[in-house]
mmCIF file of C-alpha atoms and ligand atoms in Angstrom:
data_model
loop_
_atom_site.group_PDB
_atom_site.id
_atom_site.type_symbol
_atom_site.label_atom_id
_atom_site.label_comp_id
_atom_site.label_asym_id
_atom_site.label_seq_id
_atom_site.Cartn_x
_atom_site.Cartn_y
_atom_site.Cartn_z
ATOM 1 C CA MET A 174 4.994 5.563 19.010
ATOM 2 C CA GLU A 175 6.912 8.720 18.207
ATOM 3 C CA ASN A 176 9.262 9.857 15.511
ATOM 4 C CA GLU A 177 12.228 11.968 16.531
ATOM 5 C CA ILE A 178 13.444 14.590 14.067
ATOM 6 C CA ASN A 179 16.518 16.770 13.909
ATOM 7 C CA GLN A 180 15.944 19.704 16.230
ATOM 8 C CA GLY A 181 14.682 17.587 19.076
ATOM 9 C CA ASN A 182 11.125 18.050 17.827
ATOM 10 C CA ILE A 183 9.001 14.996 18.347
ATOM 11 C CA ILE A 184 6.227 14.289 15.879
ATOM 12 C CA PRO A 185 3.791 11.413 16.230
ATOM 13 C CA MET A 186 4.092 8.556 13.723
ATOM 14 C CA PRO A 187 0.908 8.124 11.686
ATOM 15 C CA ARG A 188 -1.001 5.020 12.655
ATOM 16 C CA ILE A 189 -3.692 2.813 11.164
ATOM 17 C CA GLY A 190 -7.005 4.654 11.406
ATOM 18 C CA ASP A 191 -5.410 8.131 11.331
ATOM 19 C CA LYS A 192 -6.148 10.662 8.612
ATOM 20 C CA ALA A 193 -3.211 10.658 6.181
ATOM 21 C CA PRO A 194 -1.012 13.690 7.022
ATOM 22 C CA SER A 195 -1.369 16.291 4.272
ATOM 23 C CA PHE A 196 1.467 17.899 2.326
ATOM 24 C CA LYS A 197 2.265 19.636 -0.946
ATOM 25 C CA ALA A 198 5.232 18.322 -2.894
ATOM 26 C CA VAL A 199 7.114 18.498 -6.176
ATOM 27 C CA THR A 200 7.114 15.212 -8.098
ATOM 28 C CA THR A 201 8.255 13.834 -11.433
ATOM 29 C CA GLN A 202 4.654 14.397 -12.605
ATOM 30 C CA GLY A 203 4.305 17.964 -11.317
ATOM 31 C CA GLU A 204 3.110 19.306 -7.974
ATOM 32 C CA ILE A 205 0.734 17.294 -5.828
ATOM 33 C CA ASN A 206 -1.491 18.199 -2.919
ATOM 34 C CA PHE A 207 -1.709 15.042 -0.843
ATOM 35 C CA PRO A 208 -4.092 13.385 -0.034
ATOM 36 C CA GLU A 209 -6.649 15.866 -1.449
ATOM 37 C CA ASP A 210 -5.645 15.109 -5.055
ATOM 38 C CA TYR A 211 -6.421 11.428 -4.396
ATOM 39 C CA LYS A 212 -9.872 11.872 -2.884
ATOM 40 C CA ASP A 213 -12.274 9.080 -3.846
ATOM 41 C CA SER A 214 -9.469 6.706 -4.769
ATOM 42 C CA TRP A 215 -7.260 4.309 -2.846
ATOM 43 C CA VAL A 216 -3.622 5.326 -2.921
ATOM 44 C CA ILE A 217 -0.434 3.546 -1.987
ATOM 45 C CA LEU A 218 2.200 6.028 -0.785
ATOM 46 C CA PHE A 219 5.547 4.284 -0.599
ATOM 47 C CA SER A 220 9.107 5.308 0.091
ATOM 48 C CA HIS A 221 12.381 3.899 -1.147
ATOM 49 C CA PRO A 222 15.879 4.545 0.247
ATOM 50 C CA ALA A 223 17.663 6.040 -2.754
ATOM 51 C CA ASP A 224 17.673 6.494 -6.515
ATOM 52 C CA PHE A 225 20.305 4.559 -8.515
ATOM 53 C CA THR A 226 20.337 1.591 -6.132
ATOM 54 C CA PRO A 227 19.622 -1.994 -7.164
ATOM 55 C CA VAL A 228 16.815 -3.126 -4.834
ATOM 56 C CA CYS A 229 14.931 0.134 -5.457
ATOM 57 C CA THR A 230 15.382 -0.257 -9.207
ATOM 58 C CA SER A 231 13.925 -3.784 -9.120
ATOM 59 C CA GLU A 232 10.989 -2.455 -7.076
ATOM 60 C CA PHE A 233 10.293 0.505 -9.345
ATOM 61 C CA MET A 234 10.357 -1.673 -12.439
ATOM 62 C CA THR A 235 7.915 -4.063 -10.765
ATOM 63 C CA PHE A 236 5.572 -1.321 -9.531
ATOM 64 C CA ALA A 237 5.597 0.404 -12.924
ATOM 65 C CA SER A 238 4.888 -2.914 -14.693
ATOM 66 C CA GLN A 239 1.946 -3.535 -12.350
ATOM 67 C CA GLU A 240 0.633 0.034 -12.203
ATOM 68 C CA GLU A 241 -2.240 -0.724 -14.570
ATOM 69 C CA LYS A 242 -3.349 -3.633 -12.346
ATOM 70 C CA PHE A 243 -3.382 -1.390 -9.254
ATOM 71 C CA ASN A 244 -5.188 1.366 -11.180
ATOM 72 C CA GLN A 245 -7.814 -1.159 -12.336
ATOM 73 C CA ALA A 246 -8.392 -1.928 -8.646
ATOM 74 C CA GLY A 247 -9.046 1.766 -8.005
ATOM 75 C CA CYS A 248 -5.643 2.431 -6.479
ATOM 76 C CA LYS A 249 -3.080 5.048 -7.485
ATOM 77 C CA LEU A 250 0.625 4.884 -6.710
ATOM 78 C CA VAL A 251 2.893 7.613 -5.318
ATOM 79 C CA GLY A 252 6.590 7.073 -4.563
ATOM 80 C CA LEU A 253 9.024 9.106 -2.458
ATOM 81 C CA SER A 254 12.693 9.222 -1.587
ATOM 82 C CA ILE A 255 15.070 11.671 0.011
ATOM 83 C CA ASP A 256 16.533 12.644 -3.348
ATOM 84 C CA GLY A 257 16.099 15.681 -5.577
ATOM 85 C CA LEU A 258 13.956 15.976 -8.683
ATOM 86 C CA TYR A 259 16.882 15.850 -11.152
ATOM 87 C CA SER A 260 18.183 12.664 -9.579
ATOM 88 C CA HIS A 261 14.689 11.124 -9.860
ATOM 89 C CA ILE A 262 14.390 12.156 -13.520
ATOM 90 C CA ALA A 263 17.853 10.826 -14.406
ATOM 91 C CA TRP A 264 17.236 7.512 -12.586
ATOM 92 C CA LEU A 265 13.834 6.937 -14.203
ATOM 93 C CA ARG A 266 15.336 7.749 -17.618
ATOM 94 C CA THR A 267 18.132 5.230 -16.991
ATOM 95 C CA ILE A 268 15.568 2.595 -16.016
ATOM 96 C CA LYS A 269 13.623 3.194 -19.216
ATOM 97 C CA GLU A 270 16.571 3.410 -21.572
ATOM 98 C CA LYS A 271 19.056 0.920 -20.159
ATOM 99 C CA ILE A 272 17.696 -1.630 -17.695
ATOM 100 C CA GLU A 273 16.308 -4.969 -18.762
ATOM 101 C CA TYR A 274 15.430 -7.112 -15.740
ATOM 102 C CA LYS A 275 13.374 -10.295 -15.444
ATOM 103 C CA GLY A 276 11.655 -9.749 -18.781
ATOM 104 C CA MET A 277 10.843 -6.113 -17.975
ATOM 105 C CA LYS A 278 12.331 -3.574 -20.360
ATOM 106 C CA ASP A 279 11.578 -0.112 -21.711
ATOM 107 C CA VAL A 280 9.748 0.454 -18.424
ATOM 108 C CA GLU A 281 8.280 3.901 -18.017
ATOM 109 C CA VAL A 282 7.427 5.026 -14.495
ATOM 110 C CA LYS A 283 4.271 7.066 -14.969
ATOM 111 C CA PHE A 284 3.234 7.521 -11.345
ATOM 112 C CA PRO A 285 4.592 10.516 -9.386
ATOM 113 C CA LEU A 286 7.869 10.216 -7.513
ATOM 114 C CA ILE A 287 8.142 12.871 -4.777
ATOM 115 C CA GLU A 288 11.383 14.770 -4.233
ATOM 116 C CA ASP A 289 11.935 15.086 -0.506
ATOM 117 C CA ILE A 290 15.425 16.425 -0.064
ATOM 118 C CA THR A 291 14.325 18.258 3.126
ATOM 119 C CA MET A 292 12.844 15.019 4.541
ATOM 120 C CA GLU A 293 9.705 16.945 5.425
ATOM 121 C CA VAL A 294 7.282 14.372 4.074
ATOM 122 C CA ALA A 295 9.420 11.390 5.105
ATOM 123 C CA ASN A 296 9.489 12.658 8.686
ATOM 124 C CA LYS A 297 5.743 13.325 8.706
ATOM 125 C CA TYR A 298 5.143 9.709 7.749
ATOM 126 C CA GLY A 299 7.783 8.143 10.000
ATOM 127 C CA MET A 300 9.686 6.902 6.964
ATOM 128 C CA VAL A 301 13.089 7.859 8.408
ATOM 129 C CA GLN A 302 13.959 5.330 11.076
ATOM 130 C CA PRO A 303 17.396 6.284 12.422
ATOM 131 C CA GLY A 304 18.226 2.816 13.768
ATOM 132 C CA GLU A 305 18.170 1.679 10.117
ATOM 133 C CA SER A 306 19.391 4.917 8.476
ATOM 134 C CA SER A 307 19.140 8.594 9.383
ATOM 135 C CA THR A 308 19.674 9.780 5.799
ATOM 136 C CA LYS A 309 17.503 7.350 3.841
ATOM 137 C CA ALA A 310 13.848 6.417 4.086
ATOM 138 C CA VAL A 311 13.066 2.798 4.883
ATOM 139 C CA ARG A 312 10.783 0.931 2.490
ATOM 140 C CA ALA A 313 7.447 2.110 3.896
ATOM 141 C CA VAL A 314 4.060 1.344 2.348
ATOM 142 C CA PHE A 315 0.972 3.316 3.388
ATOM 143 C CA PHE A 316 -2.425 2.140 2.128
ATOM 144 C CA ILE A 317 -4.811 5.116 2.201
ATOM 145 C CA ASP A 318 -8.511 4.685 1.483
ATOM 146 C CA PRO A 319 -10.831 6.949 -0.544
ATOM 147 C CA LYS A 320 -11.702 8.883 2.619
ATOM 148 C CA GLY A 321 -8.025 9.713 3.218
ATOM 149 C CA VAL A 322 -7.687 7.305 6.162
ATOM 150 C CA ILE A 323 -4.561 5.168 6.632
ATOM 151 C CA ARG A 324 -5.744 1.556 6.518
ATOM 152 C CA ALA A 325 -2.509 -0.435 6.585
ATOM 153 C CA ILE A 326 1.193 0.261 6.989
ATOM 154 C CA ILE A 327 4.057 -2.064 6.106
ATOM 155 C CA TYR A 328 7.718 -1.276 6.740
ATOM 156 C CA TYR A 329 10.658 -3.160 5.238
ATOM 157 C CA PRO A 330 14.360 -2.619 5.918
ATOM 158 C CA LEU A 331 16.742 -1.268 3.279
ATOM 159 C CA SER A 332 17.980 -4.691 2.205
ATOM 160 C CA LEU A 333 14.554 -6.269 1.618
ATOM 161 C CA GLY A 334 12.658 -5.766 -1.630
ATOM 162 C CA ARG A 335 8.888 -5.717 -1.250
ATOM 163 C CA ASN A 336 6.520 -8.519 -2.264
ATOM 164 C CA PHE A 337 4.150 -6.947 -4.795
ATOM 165 C CA ASP A 338 1.732 -9.869 -4.768
ATOM 166 C CA GLU A 339 1.248 -9.183 -1.048
ATOM 167 C CA LEU A 340 0.702 -5.452 -1.599
ATOM 168 C CA TYR A 341 -1.989 -6.236 -4.170
ATOM 169 C CA ARG A 342 -3.510 -8.982 -1.998
ATOM 170 C CA ALA A 343 -3.713 -6.626 0.996
ATOM 171 C CA LEU A 344 -5.380 -3.921 -1.120
ATOM 172 C CA ILE A 345 -8.042 -6.291 -2.476
ATOM 173 C CA ALA A 346 -8.602 -7.892 0.953
ATOM 174 C CA MET A 347 -9.302 -4.482 2.529
ATOM 175 C CA GLN A 348 -11.656 -3.541 -0.296
ATOM 176 C CA VAL A 349 -13.519 -6.855 0.079
ATOM 177 C CA ALA A 350 -13.701 -6.413 3.873
ATOM 178 C CA ASP A 351 -15.278 -2.974 3.364
ATOM 179 C CA LYS A 352 -17.707 -4.067 0.664
ATOM 180 C CA PHE A 353 -18.945 -7.319 2.236
ATOM 181 C CA SER A 354 -18.490 -6.491 5.959
ATOM 182 C CA ILE A 355 -16.315 -9.540 6.520
ATOM 183 C CA ALA A 356 -12.717 -10.210 7.556
ATOM 184 C CA THR A 357 -10.149 -12.283 5.714
ATOM 185 C CA PRO A 358 -8.200 -15.168 7.252
ATOM 186 C CA ALA A 359 -4.508 -15.972 6.993
ATOM 187 C CA ASP A 360 -3.195 -16.142 3.441
ATOM 188 C CA TRP A 361 -6.617 -15.266 1.987
ATOM 189 C CA HIS A 362 -6.951 -14.843 -1.739
ATOM 190 C CA PRO A 363 -10.116 -13.990 -3.709
ATOM 191 C CA GLY A 364 -12.315 -17.116 -3.905
ATOM 192 C CA ASP A 365 -11.178 -18.457 -0.504
ATOM 193 C CA ASP A 366 -13.656 -18.517 2.385
ATOM 194 C CA VAL A 367 -14.005 -15.292 4.376
ATOM 195 C CA ILE A 368 -14.677 -14.797 8.071
ATOM 196 C CA VAL A 369 -18.109 -13.606 9.114
ATOM 197 C CA PRO A 370 -18.369 -11.292 12.119
ATOM 198 C CA THR A 371 -18.502 -13.071 15.475
ATOM 199 C CA ALA A 372 -22.096 -13.534 16.632
ATOM 200 C CA GLY A 373 -23.119 -10.952 19.201
ATOM 201 C CA SER A 374 -24.718 -13.471 21.586
ATOM 202 C CA CYS A 375 -24.625 -17.161 22.502
ATOM 203 C CA GLY A 376 -28.146 -17.558 21.080
ATOM 204 C CA VAL A 377 -27.151 -16.254 17.666
ATOM 205 C CA ALA A 378 -23.973 -18.319 17.744
ATOM 206 C CA LYS A 379 -25.885 -21.507 18.622
ATOM 207 C CA GLU A 380 -28.443 -20.849 15.902
ATOM 208 C CA ARG A 381 -25.645 -20.282 13.430
ATOM 209 C CA MET A 382 -23.896 -23.513 14.389
ATOM 210 C CA ASP A 383 -27.175 -25.496 14.303
ATOM 211 C CA ASN A 384 -28.219 -24.145 10.909
ATOM 212 C CA GLN A 385 -24.942 -24.253 9.087
ATOM 213 C CA THR A 386 -26.058 -23.711 5.533
ATOM 214 C CA ASP A 387 -23.871 -21.197 3.818
ATOM 215 C CA ILE A 388 -21.882 -20.602 7.016
ATOM 216 C CA ASN A 389 -19.294 -23.020 8.357
ATOM 217 C CA CYS A 390 -18.467 -22.689 12.076
ATOM 218 C CA TYR A 391 -15.324 -24.176 13.599
ATOM 219 C CA ASP A 392 -16.510 -22.911 16.995
ATOM 220 C CA TRP A 393 -18.843 -20.156 18.207
ATOM 221 C CA PHE A 394 -16.229 -17.437 17.590
ATOM 222 C CA PHE A 395 -14.889 -18.687 14.244
ATOM 223 C CA CYS A 396 -17.289 -18.886 11.302
ATOM 224 C CA THR A 397 -16.589 -18.613 7.598
ATOM 225 C CA LYS A 398 -18.601 -18.405 4.409
ATOM 226 C CA LYS A 399 -17.936 -18.496 0.712
ATOM 227 C CA ILE A 400 -17.789 -15.476 -1.548
ATOM 228 C CA SER A 401 -16.982 -16.459 -5.091
ATOM 229 C CA LYS A 402 -14.408 -14.641 -7.183
ATOM 230 C CA GLU A 403 -17.246 -13.580 -9.480
ATOM 231 C CA ASP A 404 -19.229 -12.032 -6.590
ATOM 232 C CA ILE A 405 -16.098 -10.233 -5.439
ATOM 233 C CA GLU A 406 -15.492 -8.831 -8.913
ATOM 234 C CA LYS A 407 -19.137 -7.780 -9.184
ATOM 235 C CA GLY A 408 -19.125 -6.237 -5.709
ATOM 236 C CA LEU A 409 -15.919 -4.294 -6.202
ATOM 237 C CA SER A 410 -16.909 -2.992 -9.615
ATOM 238 C CA SER A 411 -20.173 -1.509 -8.234
ATOM 239 C CA LYS A 412 -19.770 1.601 -6.051
HETATM 240 C C1 LIG B 544 19.049 -0.750 -2.734
HETATM 241 O O1 LIG B 544 17.988 -0.303 -3.150
HETATM 242 O O2 LIG B 544 19.683 -1.594 -3.334
HETATM 243 C C2 LIG B 544 19.581 -0.245 -1.432
HETATM 244 C C3 LIG B 544 19.374 1.069 -1.068
HETATM 245 C C4 LIG B 544 19.896 1.531 0.116
HETATM 246 C C5 LIG B 544 20.605 0.668 0.935
HETATM 247 C C6 LIG B 544 20.775 -0.651 0.579
HETATM 248 C C7 LIG B 544 20.252 -1.132 -0.620
#
């Protein structure tokens, strides 16, 4: 997959498993050196199409209201749009001073919002998708782990506001997968059964199916086990 930019240059789109492309940028919280400044932490780098637009405003108010929850889960937030710093500052001030939406008011956005008027960062991350818009970033979400590796990418079109429960669910699911060496099934939430790795041989699979104690096998390739919410909390709070 490639990402075409202005002068006919082609740059590869970052993919799951790639190191997060590095950049330095000016933000509403000062300069950042990405992803170095976020070493040892998860980070969600997300783009929005434009300041002073309604869907983006609803998203920023939601992200800011949930920032503490993401931080508690060891994840920092960084936003970006193809707007300048003064536009960002004016928009965030308007949100704080004037907008009351769905019970959220006086909302202060404390995480950095990158100014990217040159589109340098947006292009590096494949956030400008010309079929949708060549002047605005789509709603991209990059989940980057503490080693600076891209672990998940979600793109939404301009008209579609993101589901923040899903962003949080995906973050926790990846952390649980790492910690417990398991995978998570469709619609998994903490406390639901998780998927244990497929047995490496028929013998192991048969033994597993014959001795189903804590493991439940639907067939040789599909086994689950329980991990309680408490064990997940304990596991994620220990390094
Ligand atoms: C919005 O955030 O409302 C929006 C931004 C760009 C295009 C369409 C909608």
